[in-house]
């Protein structure tokens, strides 16, 4: 488990909108990486909606938002 203040482990993942996303590629950038267990569940819907509704505010601050789940990229298209 990652604790507050810990460095994020190296990762490289494919995004449905941003192509390849990696810890190295995000180094020095401000971003939110939120992790959720599965698409289209009640908890996911509430959390994802809250992030989506605030994206203009995050963008104004130069912050990118990425959601991470075990679902396939195809499920997001």
Coordinates of C-alpha atoms in Angstrom, one line a residue:
X1 CA 0.0 0.0 0.0
X2 CA 1.2 3.5 -0.8
X3 CA 1.2 5.9 2.1
X4 CA 0.8 9.7 1.9
X5 CA 4.2 11.2 0.9
X6 CA 5.5 8.0 -0.7
X7 CA 6.7 8.0 -4.3
X8 CA 4.4 6.3 -6.7
X9 CA 5.8 3.1 -8.1
X10 CA 6.8 3.0 -11.8
X11 CA 3.9 2.2 -14.1
X12 CA 3.1 2.3 -17.8
X13 CA -0.6 1.9 -18.8
X14 CA -2.7 2.5 -21.9
X15 CA -5.4 5.1 -21.7
X16 CA -8.6 5.2 -23.8
X17 CA -8.0 8.9 -24.5
X18 CA -4.4 9.8 -23.7
X19 CA -2.5 6.9 -25.2
X20 CA 0.4 5.6 -23.1
X21 CA 0.5 7.0 -19.6
X22 CA 3.5 6.3 -17.3
X23 CA 4.9 7.5 -14.0
X24 CA 8.0 8.7 -15.9
X25 CA 5.9 10.6 -18.4
X26 CA 4.0 12.3 -15.6
X27 CA 7.1 13.2 -13.6
X28 CA 7.1 16.8 -12.6
X29 CA 3.4 17.2 -13.6
X30 CA 0.4 17.6 -11.3
X31 CA -2.1 14.8 -11.7
X32 CA -4.7 12.8 -9.9
X33 CA -4.7 9.0 -10.3
X34 CA -7.8 7.6 -8.8
X35 CA -8.3 3.8 -8.5
X36 CA -11.7 2.1 -8.6
X37 CA -12.7 -1.5 -8.6
X38 CA -15.0 -1.8 -11.6
X39 CA -16.9 0.4 -14.1
X40 CA -20.7 1.0 -13.8
X41 CA -20.9 0.2 -10.1
X42 CA -22.7 2.6 -7.7
X43 CA -19.5 3.7 -5.9
X44 CA -17.7 4.2 -9.3
X45 CA -20.5 6.2 -10.7
X46 CA -20.6 8.6 -7.7
X47 CA -16.8 9.0 -7.6
X48 CA -16.3 9.3 -11.4
X49 CA -19.1 11.9 -11.7
X50 CA -17.5 14.0 -9.0
X51 CA -14.2 14.0 -10.8
X52 CA -15.8 14.6 -14.2
X53 CA -17.7 17.6 -12.8
X54 CA -14.6 19.2 -11.5
X55 CA -12.3 18.6 -14.5
X56 CA -12.6 22.3 -15.6
X57 CA -11.3 23.3 -12.2
X58 CA -8.5 20.8 -12.3
X59 CA -7.5 21.8 -15.8
X60 CA -7.4 25.5 -14.7
X61 CA -4.9 24.4 -12.1
X62 CA -2.9 22.4 -14.6
X63 CA -3.9 19.0 -13.1
X64 CA -4.7 16.0 -15.3
X65 CA -7.1 13.3 -14.0
X66 CA -6.8 9.6 -14.7
X67 CA -9.0 6.8 -13.5
X68 CA -7.5 3.3 -13.1
X69 CA -9.5 0.1 -13.0
X70 CA -9.1 -3.6 -14.0
X71 CA -11.6 -3.0 -16.8
X72 CA -10.4 -3.2 -20.4
X73 CA -9.8 -0.2 -22.6
X74 CA -12.5 -1.4 -24.9
X75 CA -15.1 -1.2 -22.1
X76 CA -14.4 2.6 -22.0
X77 CA -15.1 3.2 -25.7

